[in-house]
Amino acid sequence: MTIRRSLALAALIGFGAASAAVTARAEAYGGIDVGSRAVKARLFVFQGNGETRNTTELYNRTVPISLATSITEGKFSDKAIKETAAAVAQVLGQMTEIARTQKLGEVQYFVLGGSGLTGVGNLDQLRAGIAEQTGGFGITFIDSRTESYHGLRSAVPEPREPPAPSSSWR
């Protein structure tokens, strides 16, 4: 899952306004995408709205992790959970420092877990590890249907956005 999808998803499921009408002032968003093989993070500043919106990327980092290879008996290993939580804390700290030095003001951060993680039995341990390492940040896990929809949505310009998925959307 891309950070672009993560930010679009975050906006649509009520976590922020990453793709909502952005005012003339700049707004900053940090997205952390926890996947089975990497933690990907990006920090964006949006200026303007609609077709004239300008996007500046201030941070882009990928940290390899071993969640996918650590699964035993349907669960992530404790070591991989600690490694992943530390990676999330690391990129969050780096983005926070950039935001401070760039004087961005309020930045909305989102931590999302890709659909590839959802079938594992100890997601609560991963959630708790990330919260502990980041001072309370939560992670939202998404299913493949939602991930697919928001991948499509992030590729379509705002004025031509598809309707939100309903129970009949496949």
mmCIF file of C-alpha atoms in Angstrom:
data_model
loop_
_atom_site.group_PDB
_atom_site.id
_atom_site.type_symbol
_atom_site.label_atom_id
_atom_site.label_comp_id
_atom_site.label_asym_id
_atom_site.label_seq_id
_atom_site.Cartn_x
_atom_site.Cartn_y
_atom_site.Cartn_z
ATOM 1 C CA MET A 1 0.000 0.000 0.000
ATOM 2 C CA THR A 2 1.346 3.414 -0.856
ATOM 3 C CA ILE A 3 1.442 6.387 1.466
ATOM 4 C CA ARG A 4 -0.788 8.186 -1.040
ATOM 5 C CA ARG A 5 -3.420 5.512 -0.466
ATOM 6 C CA SER A 6 -2.816 5.747 3.262
ATOM 7 C CA LEU A 7 -3.458 9.482 3.300
ATOM 8 C CA ALA A 8 -6.531 9.129 1.106
ATOM 9 C CA LEU A 9 -7.814 6.373 3.338
ATOM 10 C CA ALA A 10 -7.174 8.379 6.467
ATOM 11 C CA ALA A 11 -9.194 11.264 5.112
ATOM 12 C CA LEU A 12 -12.087 9.093 4.029
ATOM 13 C CA ILE A 13 -12.447 7.081 7.192
ATOM 14 C CA GLY A 14 -12.606 10.210 9.276
ATOM 15 C CA PHE A 15 -9.049 10.624 10.563
ATOM 16 C CA GLY A 16 -8.294 13.919 8.857
ATOM 17 C CA ALA A 17 -8.655 16.052 5.813
ATOM 18 C CA ALA A 18 -5.791 14.877 3.619
ATOM 19 C CA SER A 19 -7.941 15.013 0.502
ATOM 20 C CA ALA A 20 -10.750 17.234 1.713
ATOM 21 C CA ALA A 21 -10.919 20.852 0.614
ATOM 22 C CA VAL A 22 -7.683 22.377 1.810
ATOM 23 C CA THR A 23 -7.721 26.038 2.649
ATOM 24 C CA ALA A 24 -5.278 28.563 1.199
ATOM 25 C CA ARG A 25 -2.940 28.019 4.145
ATOM 26 C CA ALA A 26 -0.564 25.087 4.114
ATOM 27 C CA GLU A 27 -1.554 21.877 5.869
ATOM 28 C CA ALA A 28 0.879 19.123 6.764
ATOM 29 C CA TYR A 29 0.275 15.390 7.010
ATOM 30 C CA GLY A 30 2.545 12.505 7.899
ATOM 31 C CA GLY A 31 1.678 8.997 6.832
ATOM 32 C CA ILE A 32 3.247 5.830 8.196
ATOM 33 C CA ASP A 33 2.384 2.646 6.339
ATOM 34 C CA VAL A 34 3.192 -0.544 8.253
ATOM 35 C CA GLY A 35 3.467 -3.448 5.855
ATOM 36 C CA SER A 36 4.671 -6.993 6.252
ATOM 37 C CA ARG A 37 8.157 -6.216 4.915
ATOM 38 C CA ALA A 38 8.686 -2.474 5.514
ATOM 39 C CA VAL A 39 7.583 0.616 7.369
ATOM 40 C CA LYS A 40 7.166 3.436 4.853
ATOM 41 C CA ALA A 41 6.789 7.036 5.917
ATOM 42 C CA ARG A 42 6.172 10.311 4.137
ATOM 43 C CA LEU A 43 5.585 13.862 5.267
ATOM 44 C CA PHE A 44 3.645 16.164 2.932
ATOM 45 C CA VAL A 45 2.635 19.814 2.916
ATOM 46 C CA PHE A 46 -0.470 20.709 0.881
ATOM 47 C CA GLN A 47 -1.151 24.263 -0.298
ATOM 48 C CA GLY A 48 -4.333 25.313 -2.100
ATOM 49 C CA ASN A 49 -7.217 23.060 -3.102
ATOM 50 C CA GLY A 50 -8.681 20.993 -5.922
ATOM 51 C CA GLU A 51 -6.849 20.856 -9.235
ATOM 52 C CA THR A 52 -4.567 23.728 -8.146
ATOM 53 C CA ARG A 53 -3.373 22.047 -4.946
ATOM 54 C CA ASN A 54 0.406 21.973 -4.610
ATOM 55 C CA THR A 55 2.046 19.112 -2.771
ATOM 56 C CA THR A 56 5.529 19.242 -1.303
ATOM 57 C CA GLU A 57 7.117 16.093 0.041
ATOM 58 C CA LEU A 58 9.469 16.835 2.930
ATOM 59 C CA TYR A 59 10.279 13.280 4.027
ATOM 60 C CA ASN A 60 10.283 9.858 2.387
ATOM 61 C CA ARG A 61 11.803 6.846 4.080
ATOM 62 C CA THR A 62 11.455 3.080 3.944
ATOM 63 C CA VAL A 63 12.695 0.934 6.832
ATOM 64 C CA PRO A 64 12.861 -2.821 6.136
ATOM 65 C CA ILE A 65 11.254 -5.027 8.792
ATOM 66 C CA SER A 66 10.719 -8.764 9.238
ATOM 67 C CA LEU A 67 7.031 -9.148 10.122
ATOM 68 C CA ALA A 68 6.312 -11.370 7.106
ATOM 69 C CA THR A 69 9.161 -13.768 7.815
ATOM 70 C CA SER A 70 8.518 -13.896 11.559
ATOM 71 C CA ILE A 71 5.088 -15.530 11.458
ATOM 72 C CA THR A 72 4.934 -18.771 13.415
ATOM 73 C CA GLU A 73 1.676 -20.514 14.275
ATOM 74 C CA GLY A 74 -0.287 -17.571 12.884
ATOM 75 C CA LYS A 75 1.430 -14.890 14.999
ATOM 76 C CA PHE A 76 4.189 -12.329 14.580
ATOM 77 C CA SER A 77 7.272 -12.952 16.720
ATOM 78 C CA ASP A 78 7.887 -10.691 19.712
ATOM 79 C CA LYS A 79 11.208 -9.672 18.150
ATOM 80 C CA ALA A 80 9.526 -8.574 14.888
ATOM 81 C CA ILE A 81 6.855 -6.632 16.800
ATOM 82 C CA LYS A 82 9.553 -4.762 18.747
ATOM 83 C CA GLU A 83 11.510 -4.123 15.544
ATOM 84 C CA THR A 84 8.400 -2.786 13.791
ATOM 85 C CA ALA A 85 7.372 -0.569 16.703
ATOM 86 C CA ALA A 86 10.917 0.840 16.875
ATOM 87 C CA ALA A 87 10.855 1.567 13.122
ATOM 88 C CA VAL A 88 7.521 3.398 13.458
ATOM 89 C CA ALA A 89 8.874 5.422 16.398
ATOM 90 C CA GLN A 90 12.046 6.232 14.457
ATOM 91 C CA VAL A 91 10.305 7.617 11.359
ATOM 92 C CA LEU A 92 7.704 9.428 13.466
ATOM 93 C CA GLY A 93 10.499 11.095 15.441
ATOM 94 C CA GLN A 94 12.308 12.105 12.254
ATOM 95 C CA MET A 95 9.141 13.569 10.725
ATOM 96 C CA THR A 96 8.360 15.420 13.953
ATOM 97 C CA GLU A 97 11.844 16.940 13.945
ATOM 98 C CA ILE A 98 11.493 18.064 10.317
ATOM 99 C CA ALA A 99 8.108 19.593 11.121
ATOM 100 C CA ARG A 100 9.652 21.459 14.053
ATOM 101 C CA THR A 101 12.635 22.779 12.088
ATOM 102 C CA GLN A 102 10.415 23.752 9.135
ATOM 103 C CA LYS A 103 7.963 25.449 11.546
ATOM 104 C CA LEU A 104 5.013 23.612 10.055
ATOM 105 C CA GLY A 105 2.771 24.060 13.066
ATOM 106 C CA GLU A 106 0.221 21.306 13.563
ATOM 107 C CA VAL A 107 0.887 18.129 11.592
ATOM 108 C CA GLN A 108 -1.634 15.305 11.451
ATOM 109 C CA TYR A 109 0.011 11.891 11.577
ATOM 110 C CA PHE A 110 -1.592 8.624 10.515
ATOM 111 C CA VAL A 111 -0.312 5.105 11.174
ATOM 112 C CA LEU A 112 -1.986 2.481 9.011
ATOM 113 C CA GLY A 113 -1.471 -1.265 8.725
ATOM 114 C CA GLY A 114 -1.908 -2.791 5.290
ATOM 115 C CA SER A 115 -4.365 -5.544 4.506
ATOM 116 C CA GLY A 116 -1.560 -8.102 4.436
ATOM 117 C CA LEU A 117 -1.282 -7.852 8.214
ATOM 118 C CA THR A 118 -4.906 -8.444 9.124
ATOM 119 C CA GLY A 119 -4.930 -12.245 9.106
ATOM 120 C CA VAL A 120 -2.395 -12.594 11.917
ATOM 121 C CA GLY A 121 -3.535 -13.522 15.414
ATOM 122 C CA ASN A 122 -1.629 -11.014 17.546
ATOM 123 C CA LEU A 123 -2.437 -7.643 16.004
ATOM 124 C CA ASP A 124 -3.233 -6.341 19.494
ATOM 125 C CA GLN A 125 0.388 -6.983 20.508
ATOM 126 C CA LEU A 126 1.596 -5.040 17.457
ATOM 127 C CA ARG A 127 -0.858 -2.237 18.246
ATOM 128 C CA ALA A 128 0.333 -2.096 21.884
ATOM 129 C CA GLY A 129 4.006 -2.167 20.871
ATOM 130 C CA ILE A 130 3.555 0.766 18.496
ATOM 131 C CA ALA A 131 1.601 2.741 21.098
ATOM 132 C CA GLU A 132 4.296 2.102 23.700
ATOM 133 C CA GLN A 133 7.178 3.109 21.415
ATOM 134 C CA THR A 134 5.452 6.221 20.028
ATOM 135 C CA GLY A 135 3.944 7.659 23.171
ATOM 136 C CA GLY A 136 0.410 6.561 22.378
ATOM 137 C CA PHE A 137 -0.009 6.613 18.603
ATOM 138 C CA GLY A 138 -2.522 4.064 17.444
ATOM 139 C CA ILE A 139 -2.526 2.030 14.269
ATOM 140 C CA THR A 140 -5.554 1.400 12.099
ATOM 141 C CA PHE A 141 -5.643 -1.847 10.123
ATOM 142 C CA ILE A 142 -7.505 -1.969 6.823
ATOM 143 C CA ASP A 143 -8.918 -4.870 4.841
ATOM 144 C CA SER A 144 -8.154 -5.586 1.175
ATOM 145 C CA ARG A 145 -11.511 -4.265 -0.060
ATOM 146 C CA THR A 146 -10.989 -0.909 1.636
ATOM 147 C CA GLU A 147 -7.355 -0.767 0.514
ATOM 148 C CA SER A 148 -8.380 -1.403 -3.117
ATOM 149 C CA TYR A 149 -11.068 1.263 -3.045
ATOM 150 C CA HIS A 150 -8.748 3.917 -1.626
ATOM 151 C CA GLY A 151 -6.002 2.989 -4.065
ATOM 152 C CA LEU A 152 -8.451 3.768 -6.863
ATOM 153 C CA ARG A 153 -9.689 6.902 -5.148
ATOM 154 C CA SER A 154 -6.187 8.315 -4.685
ATOM 155 C CA ALA A 155 -5.557 8.022 -8.435
ATOM 156 C CA VAL A 156 -8.697 9.948 -9.448
ATOM 157 C CA PRO A 157 -8.693 13.780 -9.359
ATOM 158 C CA GLU A 158 -10.965 15.270 -6.662
ATOM 159 C CA PRO A 159 -13.755 16.554 -8.954
ATOM 160 C CA ARG A 160 -14.193 13.056 -10.436
ATOM 161 C CA GLU A 161 -14.026 10.966 -7.269
ATOM 162 C CA PRO A 162 -16.003 7.717 -7.238
ATOM 163 C CA PRO A 163 -18.730 7.284 -4.639
ATOM 164 C CA ALA A 164 -17.833 5.688 -1.318
ATOM 165 C CA PRO A 165 -18.159 1.908 -1.311
ATOM 166 C CA SER A 166 -21.476 0.503 -0.219
ATOM 167 C CA SER A 167 -22.394 -3.010 0.737
ATOM 168 C CA SER A 168 -22.901 -3.770 -2.976
ATOM 169 C CA TRP A 169 -19.453 -2.454 -4.047
ATOM 170 C CA ARG A 170 -17.073 -5.244 -5.098
#
